[in-house]
DNA sequence: CGTCCACTTGATGGGCATCAACCGAAGTGG
DNA sequence: CCACTTCGGTTGATGCCCATCAAGTGGACG
């Protein structure tokens, strides 16, 4: 089942890597693509066994985890739909990649993809742009890890997920920016992303609820009545 | 004073970006290069005024700082000799770059460099490799910020600087790995890199000295009798 | 020799980790 | 259909690591 049949109706067509390519490169890329579904929780790439393919995320979320023998671990990257998964130019990776939700991927065999990179410099250019953007994002996250309080950390994560995922709460109710979304992460994963413990995450979420900055329905569903207020919390305004 | 006259005797010739280019691209690059010296403490790029040039560091160290209005700041990158300074493909940068030591730079005007990128895909490829390596390094640092203790943080920074800079303590004294180097950072900058305060940095350095893991001479000079021991501390072995 | 500044050292407190108990939803099996 | 288990999450009590506040030290430089 080849992806080229589906590129026309691909949900992320206009945001993914391929949208930045000239037509000839995009067609060549679609020729080596194949779809793949992966269930939540599955490990895509472990520390010692690299990936034999690269992928563009069509739907779902991937976490990149750095772990130490003593059990400590830190999520060092989250990849969302239209993001690129995999690292060219190296075989040894000290990262674990895992599906935090069910995934739909548009995959490319590693060898074939690297051959295409030789042929189409535009592909390398597009990857460079993405790598630089990821670098910017990871630096933003370093500030969070090093200098923000637990409350600011939780607010930051929620607001950045909201910005990626949220749809207006409902169409009739056209408030300035009322958003609703499902967290793609468990409490444990949130803690690992923020450099906190699950208990602290739980307490800070409770606090945000008590301030009416967010509302929750069930364990994963979140409503943000006003994203600006949440963003202000993320920057440390008021206590 | 053009760099091409000096490429032959350039100290970082075999490690820098240009070493990864085919001869034709390297020559074109050397044609647009010019040397520049910058004194310690000078701000190379502020948040609102982007760089009008890119550079390869010949000697010295550059810090990349992310700052918030309320005064909190975090060093999110350190660039050493042979590293590339500057970000193609964007004009707005929310980073401050500052010389932490005196610098010698091999500079390229932004426009000329970007024109060369169009002409030589190998240049983009080399930048991509570097960007991916920087991304790996920044993820390593995220683990440090999120999950390491103050002692491990200090040991990690010292060992990674030692690995970059150190020469054997002296030739006669051929111990397994006795290293000596000068810190390119003040205590304040160390604290900003590690997400700590200067007081904590000072105390942890004292503690490492009391354990004979390091010795110091003056404020900046450090001797590491055995890098392996320091590395072990950085990973959290023993207290 | 005096001043300044980076750094050190000490005393105290707070924020978050740790340990422990509890809760509720989703199975599971008799 | 209902006890029983499991598991993710919540809540509470306590303690420790590191920040904060404050004072002292020593090297650099005029």
XYZ file of C-alpha atoms (C1' of nucleotides) in Angstrom:
538
model
C 0.000 0.000 0.000
C 1.978 2.969 -1.221
C 1.591 6.434 0.137
C 1.683 8.118 -3.228
C -1.895 7.087 -3.722
C -2.761 9.074 -0.666
C -0.547 12.146 -0.772
C -3.415 14.151 -2.256
C -5.579 13.603 0.772
C -2.771 13.494 3.321
C -3.817 15.408 6.414
C -0.405 16.937 6.990
C 0.534 17.468 3.396
C 0.885 21.208 3.692
C 3.031 21.201 6.830
C 5.320 18.202 6.488
C 8.788 17.934 5.071
C 7.485 17.041 1.639
C 5.656 20.356 1.265
C 9.033 22.113 1.191
C 10.325 20.042 -1.711
C 10.155 20.771 -5.416
C 7.674 18.492 -7.239
C 10.288 16.107 -8.612
C 11.764 15.404 -5.179
C 8.330 15.094 -3.636
C 7.316 12.507 -6.198
C 10.495 10.509 -5.690
C 9.904 10.613 -1.971
C 6.314 9.452 -2.282
C 7.550 6.467 -4.305
C 9.516 5.072 -1.392
C 6.909 5.875 1.263
C 4.734 3.349 3.005
C 2.165 3.708 5.715
C 2.480 2.115 9.085
C 0.398 2.034 12.239
C 1.958 1.664 15.657
C 0.067 1.181 18.926
C 0.575 3.410 21.968
C 3.419 2.347 24.207
C 5.469 0.610 21.545
C 9.158 1.398 21.472
C 10.172 2.605 18.043
C 13.865 2.806 18.608
C 15.902 1.581 21.545
C 19.312 2.730 22.650
C 21.298 0.050 20.949
C 19.198 -0.813 17.977
C 18.844 2.135 15.668
C 15.959 2.712 13.363
C 15.968 1.010 9.990
C 13.613 3.655 8.689
C 12.707 7.301 9.035
C 9.181 8.621 9.228
C 6.865 11.582 9.110
C 4.185 11.511 11.773
C 0.698 11.636 10.261
C -1.122 11.389 13.571
C -0.108 10.716 17.153
C 2.798 11.726 19.363
C 6.305 10.304 19.809
C 8.499 10.938 22.843
C 12.281 10.900 22.805
C 13.713 9.722 26.100
C 17.186 9.835 27.554
C 17.688 7.320 30.341
C 20.409 6.431 32.793
C 21.097 3.021 34.319
C 19.947 4.108 37.751
C 16.412 4.630 36.489
C 16.383 8.389 36.066
C 14.952 9.480 32.773
C 14.114 12.673 30.957
C 11.969 13.300 27.921
C 14.135 15.418 25.628
C 11.775 15.773 22.717
C 8.140 15.443 21.705
C 7.239 14.944 18.078
C 3.820 15.817 16.733
C 2.011 15.309 13.429
C 4.083 16.539 10.472
C 7.347 16.166 12.428
C 10.185 14.027 11.145
C 11.370 11.019 13.177
C 14.863 9.623 12.832
C 18.442 10.803 12.657
C 20.436 10.657 9.423
C 24.236 10.418 9.471
C 24.643 8.243 12.497
C 24.039 4.663 13.442
C 24.524 4.908 17.169
C 21.878 6.790 18.996
C 21.610 7.072 22.758
C 17.930 7.897 22.620
C 14.782 5.880 23.071
C 11.820 6.784 20.885
C 8.406 5.573 21.994
C 4.834 6.031 20.847
C 2.858 7.836 23.569
C -0.343 7.462 21.572
C -1.407 5.344 18.650
C 0.528 6.440 15.610
C 0.070 6.717 11.894
C 3.402 7.081 10.182
C 4.561 7.734 6.670
C 7.768 5.679 6.601
C 10.848 5.614 4.408
C 13.483 2.893 4.412
C 16.707 4.363 5.723
C 18.865 3.384 2.772
C 16.423 4.579 0.159
C 15.915 7.858 1.973
C 19.621 8.534 2.273
C 20.054 7.783 -1.392
C 17.390 10.361 -2.145
C 19.213 12.880 0.002
C 22.237 12.507 -2.264
C 20.093 13.040 -5.293
C 18.017 15.945 -4.060
C 19.850 18.623 -2.105
C 16.471 20.196 -1.435
C 15.795 17.313 0.903
C 18.877 18.102 2.954
C 17.916 21.722 2.999
C 14.456 20.914 4.297
C 15.938 18.679 6.967
C 18.345 21.425 7.959
C 15.495 23.861 8.472
C 13.700 21.349 10.639
C 16.803 20.504 12.632
C 17.375 24.193 13.347
C 13.786 24.619 14.440
C 14.090 21.632 16.728
C 17.249 23.137 18.151
C 15.381 26.343 18.929
C 12.646 24.368 20.613
C 15.083 22.346 22.671
C 16.751 25.540 23.860
C 13.411 26.901 24.928
C 12.941 23.690 26.874
C 16.360 24.035 28.489
C 15.297 27.351 29.944
C 12.202 25.679 31.324
C 14.186 22.853 32.906
C 16.852 25.063 34.392
C 14.967 28.129 35.519
C 11.226 27.662 35.833
C 9.256 26.665 38.913
C 7.088 23.562 38.987
C 3.965 25.628 38.422
C 5.450 27.442 35.462
C 6.676 24.162 34.025
C 3.233 22.581 34.083
C 1.609 25.698 32.656
C 4.232 25.821 29.909
C 3.678 22.234 28.861
C -0.087 22.614 28.848
C 0.017 25.791 26.821
C 2.420 24.397 24.265
C 0.303 21.283 23.812
C -2.813 23.414 23.620
C -1.214 25.512 20.900
C -0.486 22.395 18.871
C -3.667 20.474 19.377
C -6.552 22.436 20.565
C -9.769 23.147 18.772
C -12.231 25.752 19.955
C -14.341 24.242 22.705
C -17.388 24.415 20.481
C -18.394 26.507 17.510
C -21.437 28.195 18.987
C -19.510 29.222 22.054
C -17.172 31.618 20.317
C -15.205 32.855 23.284
C -11.933 34.582 22.603
C -9.894 31.417 22.901
C -11.600 28.628 24.834
C -9.758 25.457 23.923
C -10.269 21.781 24.606
C -7.890 18.911 23.993
C -6.711 15.518 25.228
C -3.298 15.234 26.782
C -1.158 12.871 24.722
C 0.907 12.104 27.827
C 0.339 10.279 31.101
C 1.172 11.960 34.404
C 4.380 9.979 34.475
C 5.348 11.229 31.052
C 4.520 14.794 31.984
C 6.792 14.467 34.988
C 9.569 13.042 32.830
C 9.203 15.880 30.374
C 9.361 18.583 33.027
C 12.010 17.157 35.332
C 9.492 16.712 38.170
C 7.752 13.888 40.018
C 4.205 12.728 39.339
C 3.107 13.968 42.741
C 4.275 17.487 42.042
C 2.619 17.443 38.625
C -0.627 16.329 40.197
C -0.506 19.060 42.827
C 0.277 21.799 40.330
C -2.556 20.730 38.057
C -4.853 20.859 41.046
C -3.622 24.345 41.803
C -4.200 25.534 38.227
C -7.728 24.139 38.454
C -8.342 25.904 41.755
C -7.359 29.156 40.071
C -9.759 28.445 37.179
C -6.906 28.666 34.705
C -7.822 25.201 33.463
C -10.665 22.728 33.852
C -10.447 18.993 33.451
C -12.836 16.233 32.483
C -11.473 12.808 33.221
C -7.767 12.161 33.409
C -6.684 13.422 30.062
C -9.189 15.961 28.820
C -8.336 19.583 29.466
C -10.223 22.809 28.850
C -8.400 26.115 28.736
C -10.837 29.012 28.997
C -8.200 31.597 28.119
C -4.878 30.617 26.659
C -3.385 34.017 27.449
C -3.899 33.492 31.165
C -2.224 30.092 30.956
C 0.661 31.598 29.024
C 1.052 34.286 31.658
C 1.341 31.580 34.329
C 3.961 29.868 32.214
C 6.076 33.014 32.271
C 5.777 33.405 35.992
C 3.298 36.269 36.280
C 1.507 36.229 39.650
C 1.855 33.276 41.963
C 43.112 40.747 5.394
C 41.601 37.687 3.853
C 41.473 34.319 5.517
C 42.435 32.398 2.426
C 45.978 33.470 3.000
C 45.857 31.718 6.308
C 43.753 28.628 5.744
C 46.907 26.565 5.381
C 48.032 27.348 8.874
C 44.559 27.586 10.407
C 44.575 25.895 13.800
C 41.147 24.375 13.382
C 41.372 23.589 9.708
C 40.898 19.856 10.153
C 37.881 20.062 12.447
C 35.848 23.005 11.210
C 32.975 23.126 8.766
C 35.306 23.782 5.862
C 37.127 20.476 6.310
C 33.933 18.681 5.320
C 33.619 20.521 2.021
C 34.923 19.542 -1.389
C 37.887 21.705 -2.493
C 35.866 23.959 -4.787
C 33.411 24.881 -2.058
C 36.197 25.362 0.471
C 37.981 27.766 -1.826
C 34.820 29.756 -2.488
C 34.219 29.932 1.233
C 37.737 31.112 1.981
C 37.229 33.921 -0.536
C 34.456 35.489 1.509
C 36.104 34.918 4.885
C 37.639 37.592 7.032
C 39.232 37.458 10.428
C 37.901 39.265 13.407
C 38.898 39.582 17.045
C 36.385 40.205 19.766
C 37.152 40.921 23.425
C 35.717 38.909 26.294
C 32.313 40.105 27.451
C 31.231 41.625 24.176
C 27.734 40.800 23.014
C 27.826 39.350 19.532
C 24.125 39.156 18.930
C 21.298 40.551 20.995
C 17.713 39.460 21.044
C 16.387 42.002 18.632
C 19.314 42.667 16.414
C 20.300 39.550 14.552
C 23.739 38.845 13.292
C 24.810 40.297 9.964
C 27.435 37.589 9.668
C 28.144 33.983 10.531
C 31.427 32.719 11.917
C 33.629 29.788 12.742
C 35.347 30.079 16.094
C 39.128 29.883 15.752
C 39.830 30.381 19.430
C 37.755 31.293 22.464
C 34.308 30.412 23.726
C 30.847 31.811 22.966
C 27.816 31.382 25.206
C 24.225 31.380 23.989
C 21.863 32.779 26.579
C 18.110 32.725 26.888
C 16.791 35.421 29.187
C 13.447 36.471 30.595
C 12.377 39.968 31.597
C 12.388 39.115 35.287
C 16.129 38.538 35.227
C 16.250 34.778 35.107
C 18.606 33.470 32.490
C 19.922 30.166 31.269
C 22.914 29.365 29.097
C 21.548 27.067 26.406
C 24.692 26.498 24.418
C 28.451 26.822 24.552
C 30.438 27.067 21.354
C 34.094 26.134 21.223
C 36.841 26.430 18.611
C 35.777 24.965 15.251
C 32.086 25.434 16.063
C 29.803 27.452 13.815
C 28.083 30.575 15.145
C 24.896 31.903 13.624
C 21.530 30.684 12.425
C 20.643 30.572 8.739
C 17.025 30.764 7.570
C 15.725 33.143 10.135
C 16.034 36.770 10.987
C 14.400 36.795 14.383
C 16.334 35.091 17.078
C 15.425 35.083 20.751
C 18.954 34.297 21.823
C 21.830 36.381 23.093
C 25.315 35.349 22.026
C 28.219 36.674 24.039
C 31.974 36.163 24.108
C 32.977 34.586 27.425
C 36.658 34.856 26.500
C 38.602 36.770 23.901
C 37.675 35.437 20.500
C 39.272 34.911 17.142
C 36.628 34.392 14.515
C 36.611 33.476 10.881
C 33.610 35.481 9.672
C 31.361 35.365 6.621
C 28.908 38.047 5.608
C 25.413 36.651 5.936
C 24.288 37.358 2.400
C 27.428 36.022 0.775
C 27.317 32.881 2.882
C 23.683 32.202 2.060
C 24.418 32.681 -1.612
C 27.166 30.080 -1.303
C 24.722 27.705 0.337
C 22.587 27.879 -2.771
C 25.553 27.159 -4.954
C 27.118 24.361 -2.907
C 24.715 21.826 -1.439
C 27.705 20.331 0.371
C 27.648 23.375 2.595
C 24.077 22.702 3.613
C 24.924 19.107 4.223
C 27.833 20.042 6.489
C 25.604 22.452 8.388
C 22.982 19.759 8.764
C 25.500 17.403 10.325
C 26.566 20.084 12.745
C 23.008 21.032 13.608
C 22.191 17.403 14.369
C 25.257 17.079 16.572
C 24.285 20.228 18.419
C 20.832 18.802 18.883
C 22.314 15.667 20.442
C 24.426 17.791 22.757
C 21.481 19.930 23.786
C 19.491 16.808 24.629
C 22.322 15.563 26.782
C 22.189 18.918 28.526
C 18.429 18.645 29.010
C 18.952 15.447 30.957
C 21.488 17.238 33.110
C 19.141 20.148 33.805
C 16.120 18.005 34.527
C 17.528 15.058 36.393
C 20.982 15.588 37.830
C 21.906 16.834 41.296
C 23.991 19.956 41.828
C 27.116 17.883 42.401
C 26.593 15.850 39.258
C 25.917 19.003 37.284
C 29.184 20.626 38.299
C 31.134 17.429 37.666
C 29.488 17.085 34.263
C 30.398 20.588 33.188
C 33.973 20.254 34.366
C 34.446 16.931 32.645
C 32.987 18.114 29.378
C 35.168 21.217 29.384
C 38.167 19.107 30.318
C 37.473 16.806 27.400
C 37.451 19.761 25.022
C 40.343 21.757 26.364
C 42.695 19.901 28.525
C 46.293 19.102 27.869
C 48.244 16.637 29.954
C 49.381 18.352 33.125
C 52.992 18.114 32.050
C 54.896 15.834 29.739
C 57.261 14.264 32.254
C 54.437 13.424 34.577
C 52.766 10.890 32.333
C 49.941 9.832 34.580
C 47.042 8.004 33.004
C 45.056 11.146 32.402
C 46.096 14.077 34.555
C 44.636 17.163 32.913
C 44.958 20.868 33.461
C 42.943 23.684 31.911
C 41.489 27.125 32.488
C 37.755 27.498 32.903
C 36.385 29.695 30.112
C 33.478 30.657 32.359
C 33.008 32.708 35.511
C 31.171 31.244 38.475
C 28.132 33.200 37.433
C 28.248 31.713 33.973
C 28.714 28.229 35.365
C 25.634 28.749 37.483
C 23.670 29.985 34.478
C 24.748 26.984 32.459
C 23.741 24.468 35.115
C 20.531 26.025 36.380
C 22.033 26.690 39.821
C 23.161 29.666 41.915
C 26.753 30.788 42.274
C 26.743 29.812 45.927
C 25.801 26.245 45.164
C 28.419 26.055 42.427
C 31.041 27.297 44.843
C 30.079 24.767 47.484
C 30.075 21.857 45.081
C 33.475 22.790 43.726
C 34.740 22.883 47.269
C 33.293 19.473 47.867
C 34.919 18.025 44.743
C 38.221 19.458 45.946
C 37.776 17.943 49.381
C 37.310 14.568 47.727
C 40.496 15.087 45.687
C 38.533 14.685 42.466
C 39.845 18.064 41.324
C 42.458 20.576 42.424
C 42.423 24.284 41.702
C 45.045 26.965 41.327
C 43.599 30.425 41.364
C 40.018 31.041 40.362
C 39.981 29.570 36.922
C 42.721 26.973 36.693
C 41.656 23.399 37.306
C 43.582 20.143 37.522
C 41.845 16.833 37.089
C 44.041 13.979 38.291
C 41.780 11.303 36.831
C 39.078 12.155 34.349
C 37.382 8.801 34.878
C 36.726 9.597 38.520
C 35.245 12.953 37.566
C 33.078 11.278 34.935
C 31.864 8.794 37.507
C 30.783 11.669 39.754
C 28.977 13.219 36.810
C 26.921 10.043 36.430
C 26.044 9.939 40.093
C 28.268 7.127 41.323
C 28.932 7.404 45.070
C 27.957 10.527 46.976
C 47.684 50.626 50.809
C 42.947 51.041 49.876
C 39.148 49.902 46.911
C 36.605 46.930 44.204
C 34.786 42.796 42.611
C 34.533 37.910 42.071
C 34.177 34.452 44.921
C 33.568 31.938 49.378
C 31.393 30.679 53.560
C 27.673 30.479 56.859
C 22.638 30.521 58.551
C 18.054 29.917 57.397
C 13.986 28.717 54.840
C 11.148 27.056 51.011
C 10.066 24.194 47.131
C 9.963 19.987 45.619
C 11.184 14.916 46.436
C 10.206 11.097 49.046
C 7.484 7.937 51.516
C 3.011 6.283 52.376
C -1.895 5.877 52.196
C -5.943 6.345 49.600
C -9.192 6.627 45.595
C -11.657 5.310 41.532
C -12.013 3.295 37.028
C -11.200 -0.766 34.364
C -10.693 -5.265 34.058
C -10.910 -10.497 35.742
C -12.605 -14.436 37.302
C -15.615 -17.239 40.002
C -23.275 -9.957 39.081
C -20.165 -8.949 42.448
C -15.639 -9.623 45.185
C -10.961 -8.973 43.979
C -7.026 -7.141 41.703
C -4.527 -3.817 39.148
C -3.061 0.444 37.788
C -2.976 5.399 37.086
C -3.720 9.120 39.698
C -4.522 11.935 44.090
C -3.652 13.532 48.641
C -1.093 14.027 52.903
C 3.215 14.101 56.112
C 7.896 14.656 56.374
C 12.569 15.740 55.070
C 16.301 17.191 52.211
C 18.510 19.748 48.615
C 19.351 23.895 47.063
C 17.907 28.997 46.972
C 18.096 32.995 49.539
C 19.949 36.295 52.529
C 23.977 38.010 54.714
C 28.724 38.505 55.918
C 33.492 37.590 55.080
C 37.788 36.781 52.118
C 41.345 37.445 48.864
C 43.285 38.683 44.557
C 43.756 42.505 41.110
C 44.707 46.989 40.262
C 45.142 51.765 40.839
